[in-house]
mmCIF file of C-alpha atoms in Angstrom:
data_model
loop_
_atom_site.group_PDB
_atom_site.id
_atom_site.type_symbol
_atom_site.label_atom_id
_atom_site.label_comp_id
_atom_site.label_asym_id
_atom_site.label_seq_id
_atom_site.Cartn_x
_atom_site.Cartn_y
_atom_site.Cartn_z
ATOM 1 C CA MET N 4 -0.063 -0.236 -0.025
ATOM 2 C CA LYS N 5 1.038 3.580 -0.733
ATOM 3 C CA PHE N 6 1.606 5.847 1.975
ATOM 4 C CA ASP N 7 2.974 9.418 1.797
ATOM 5 C CA LEU N 8 1.926 12.500 2.659
ATOM 6 C CA VAL N 9 -0.731 12.700 -0.184
ATOM 7 C CA THR N 10 -2.316 9.550 1.069
ATOM 8 C CA CYS N 11 -2.358 10.819 4.760
ATOM 9 C CA PHE N 12 -4.050 14.351 3.919
ATOM 10 C CA LEU N 13 -6.857 11.916 1.607
ATOM 11 C CA VAL N 14 -7.716 9.434 4.457
ATOM 12 C CA LEU N 15 -7.835 12.628 6.992
ATOM 13 C CA SER N 16 -9.989 14.450 4.770
ATOM 14 C CA LEU N 17 -12.222 11.375 4.488
ATOM 15 C CA LEU N 18 -12.205 11.910 8.729
ATOM 16 C CA MET N 19 -12.974 15.672 8.323
ATOM 17 C CA ALA N 20 -15.637 14.826 6.235
ATOM 18 C CA CYS N 21 -17.318 12.231 9.103
ATOM 19 C CA LEU N 22 -16.664 14.876 11.589
ATOM 20 C CA VAL N 23 -18.230 18.167 9.874
ATOM 21 C CA TYR N 24 -21.331 15.467 9.409
ATOM 22 C CA VAL N 25 -21.340 15.145 13.120
ATOM 23 C CA GLU N 26 -20.596 18.458 13.902
ATOM 24 C CA ALA N 27 -23.537 19.096 12.123
ATOM 25 C CA ALA N 28 -25.916 16.800 13.311
ATOM 26 C CA LEU N 29 -24.941 17.527 17.129
ATOM 27 C CA LEU N 30 -26.063 21.181 16.633
ATOM 28 C CA LEU N 31 -29.117 19.706 15.005
ATOM 29 C CA LYS N 32 -30.062 17.741 18.033
ATOM 30 C CA ASN N 33 -29.351 20.961 20.178
ATOM 31 C CA GLN N 34 -31.722 22.889 18.223
ATOM 32 C CA GLY N 35 -28.814 24.848 16.421
ATOM 33 C CA LYS N 36 -27.316 25.888 20.226
ATOM 34 C CA MET N 37 -23.510 24.852 20.576
ATOM 35 C CA PRO N 38 -23.366 21.844 22.803
ATOM 36 C CA GLN N 39 -21.510 22.270 25.948
ATOM 37 C CA SER N 40 -19.096 18.966 25.627
ATOM 38 C CA ASN N 41 -15.380 18.635 25.049
ATOM 39 C CA PHE N 42 -16.403 16.045 22.453
ATOM 40 C CA PHE N 43 -17.865 18.956 20.422
ATOM 41 C CA ALA N 44 -15.364 21.319 21.142
ATOM 42 C CA ILE N 45 -12.690 18.886 19.907
ATOM 43 C CA ILE N 46 -14.544 18.390 16.591
ATOM 44 C CA SER N 47 -15.035 22.043 16.140
ATOM 45 C CA LEU N 48 -11.137 22.815 16.517
ATOM 46 C CA MET N 49 -10.216 20.147 14.128
ATOM 47 C CA THR N 50 -12.585 21.212 11.756
ATOM 48 C CA SER N 51 -11.781 24.792 11.872
ATOM 49 C CA VAL N 52 -8.351 23.726 11.640
ATOM 50 C CA TRP N 53 -8.653 21.363 8.596
ATOM 51 C CA VAL N 54 -9.015 24.640 6.473
ATOM 52 C CA LEU N 55 -5.374 25.924 6.860
ATOM 53 C CA VAL N 56 -4.308 22.814 6.507
ATOM 54 C CA SER N 57 -5.785 21.937 3.374
ATOM 55 C CA ALA N 58 -4.821 25.019 1.338
ATOM 56 C CA VAL N 59 -1.394 24.746 2.683
ATOM 57 C CA ALA N 60 -1.534 20.888 1.511
ATOM 58 C CA TRP N 61 -3.122 21.993 -1.556
ATOM 59 C CA TYR N 62 -0.200 24.692 -2.280
ATOM 60 C CA PHE N 63 2.710 22.068 -1.297
ATOM 61 C CA LEU N 64 1.910 18.561 -1.686
ATOM 62 C CA ASP N 65 1.670 16.966 -5.500
ATOM 63 C CA PHE N 66 -1.922 15.933 -6.171
ATOM 64 C CA ALA N 67 -3.328 13.360 -8.826
ATOM 65 C CA GLN N 68 -6.049 15.326 -10.681
ATOM 66 C CA PHE N 69 -9.089 14.104 -8.611
ATOM 67 C CA GLY N 70 -7.027 15.038 -5.006
ATOM 68 C CA SER N 71 -6.564 18.679 -6.076
ATOM 69 C CA ALA N 72 -10.468 19.250 -5.940
ATOM 70 C CA VAL N 73 -10.322 17.674 -2.477
ATOM 71 C CA ALA N 74 -7.490 20.153 -1.048
ATOM 72 C CA VAL N 75 -9.127 22.957 -2.723
ATOM 73 C CA ALA N 76 -12.829 22.023 -1.841
ATOM 74 C CA TYR N 77 -12.574 22.681 2.049
ATOM 75 C CA PRO N 78 -11.246 26.256 2.152
ATOM 76 C CA LEU N 79 -14.189 26.893 -0.453
ATOM 77 C CA TYR N 80 -16.482 25.355 1.585
ATOM 78 C CA ALA N 81 -15.545 27.387 4.287
ATOM 79 C CA LEU N 82 -15.209 30.415 2.480
ATOM 80 C CA ILE N 83 -18.701 29.930 0.860
ATOM 81 C CA GLY N 84 -19.986 28.591 4.251
ATOM 82 C CA PHE N 85 -19.151 32.079 5.739
ATOM 83 C CA PHE N 86 -21.183 34.320 3.542
ATOM 84 C CA TYR N 87 -24.132 31.979 3.347
ATOM 85 C CA SER N 88 -24.492 31.839 7.171
ATOM 86 C CA GLY N 89 -24.065 35.286 7.221
ATOM 87 C CA SER N 90 -26.758 35.829 4.872
ATOM 88 C CA LEU N 91 -28.863 33.553 6.886
ATOM 89 C CA ILE N 92 -28.725 35.547 10.318
ATOM 90 C CA LYS N 93 -28.632 39.078 8.740
ATOM 91 C CA SER N 94 -31.570 39.823 9.454
ATOM 92 C CA GLU N 95 -31.826 38.375 13.060
ATOM 93 C CA ASP N 96 -31.244 39.893 15.920
ATOM 94 C CA LEU N 97 -27.882 38.438 17.861
ATOM 95 C CA PRO N 98 -27.497 37.576 20.853
ATOM 96 C CA ASP N 99 -24.991 39.146 23.930
ATOM 97 C CA ASP N 100 -23.842 35.896 24.474
ATOM 98 C CA PRO N 101 -22.072 33.675 21.733
ATOM 99 C CA MET N 102 -23.501 30.481 23.155
ATOM 100 C CA ASP N 103 -26.794 31.800 22.825
ATOM 101 C CA MET N 104 -26.511 32.255 19.004
ATOM 102 C CA VAL N 105 -28.630 29.404 16.948
ATOM 103 C CA VAL N 106 -27.364 27.810 13.955
ATOM 104 C CA PRO N 107 -29.902 27.935 11.417
ATOM 105 C CA ALA N 108 -31.069 24.556 9.992
ATOM 106 C CA LYS N 109 -30.373 25.637 6.319
ATOM 107 C CA TYR N 110 -26.888 26.107 7.306
ATOM 108 C CA LEU N 111 -26.551 22.718 8.870
ATOM 109 C CA SER N 112 -27.997 21.056 5.869
ATOM 110 C CA PHE N 113 -25.547 23.015 3.617
ATOM 111 C CA CYS N 114 -22.638 21.428 6.224
ATOM 112 C CA GLN N 115 -24.100 18.100 5.808
ATOM 113 C CA SER N 116 -24.267 17.728 2.423
ATOM 114 C CA PHE N 117 -21.098 19.289 1.667
ATOM 115 C CA ALA N 118 -19.458 16.590 4.279
ATOM 116 C CA GLN N 119 -21.212 13.962 2.069
ATOM 117 C CA VAL N 120 -19.904 14.885 -1.243
ATOM 118 C CA TYR N 121 -16.688 15.786 0.375
ATOM 119 C CA GLY N 122 -16.365 12.241 2.028
ATOM 120 C CA LEU N 123 -17.291 11.019 -1.466
ATOM 121 C CA ALA N 124 -14.509 12.742 -3.263
ATOM 122 C CA SER N 125 -11.953 11.376 -0.664
ATOM 123 C CA VAL N 126 -12.469 8.253 -1.343
ATOM 124 C CA LEU N 127 -12.397 8.550 -5.156
ATOM 125 C CA ALA N 128 -9.435 10.767 -4.905
ATOM 126 C CA LEU N 129 -7.798 7.988 -2.381
ATOM 127 C CA ALA N 130 -8.970 5.260 -4.971
ATOM 128 C CA GLN N 131 -7.174 7.145 -7.623
ATOM 129 C CA VAL N 132 -3.766 7.317 -5.595
ATOM 130 C CA LEU N 133 -3.819 3.784 -4.806
ATOM 131 C CA GLY N 134 -4.475 2.769 -8.445
ATOM 132 C CA LEU N 135 -7.684 1.491 -7.964
ATOM 133 C CA ILE N 136 -9.328 3.471 -10.452
ATOM 134 C CA ASP N 137 -8.039 5.856 -13.482
ATOM 135 C CA PHE N 138 -10.348 8.787 -14.481
ATOM 136 C CA TRP N 139 -8.089 9.210 -17.450
#
């Protein structure tokens, strides 16, 4: 089995897709409010740091055709998500305490949809790197 930084990045990308999905599910379960648990805090920190890791990986690593799409997709998701969430809450009266903030269900659906597509893309890119499939 080929194991290098690209393979490691793609495996971790698949893990991040799962974590984004779980993070959104935990928020939905809590009616959009931030859960008060260390588990949620760790997931949130990991998914936030992954934006920088993906950008650095895209710049420094030598990806096959499909792998570079995985690397650039996560920072794009974060950027688009920032503007989308802002548009969803711009008309709302924001609470003084950030812990009272309610994340809109539409945004959480966006996150879970992205997680599914990102996970599939990670699997396909990993399969390409491992020589299991060839796109062109």
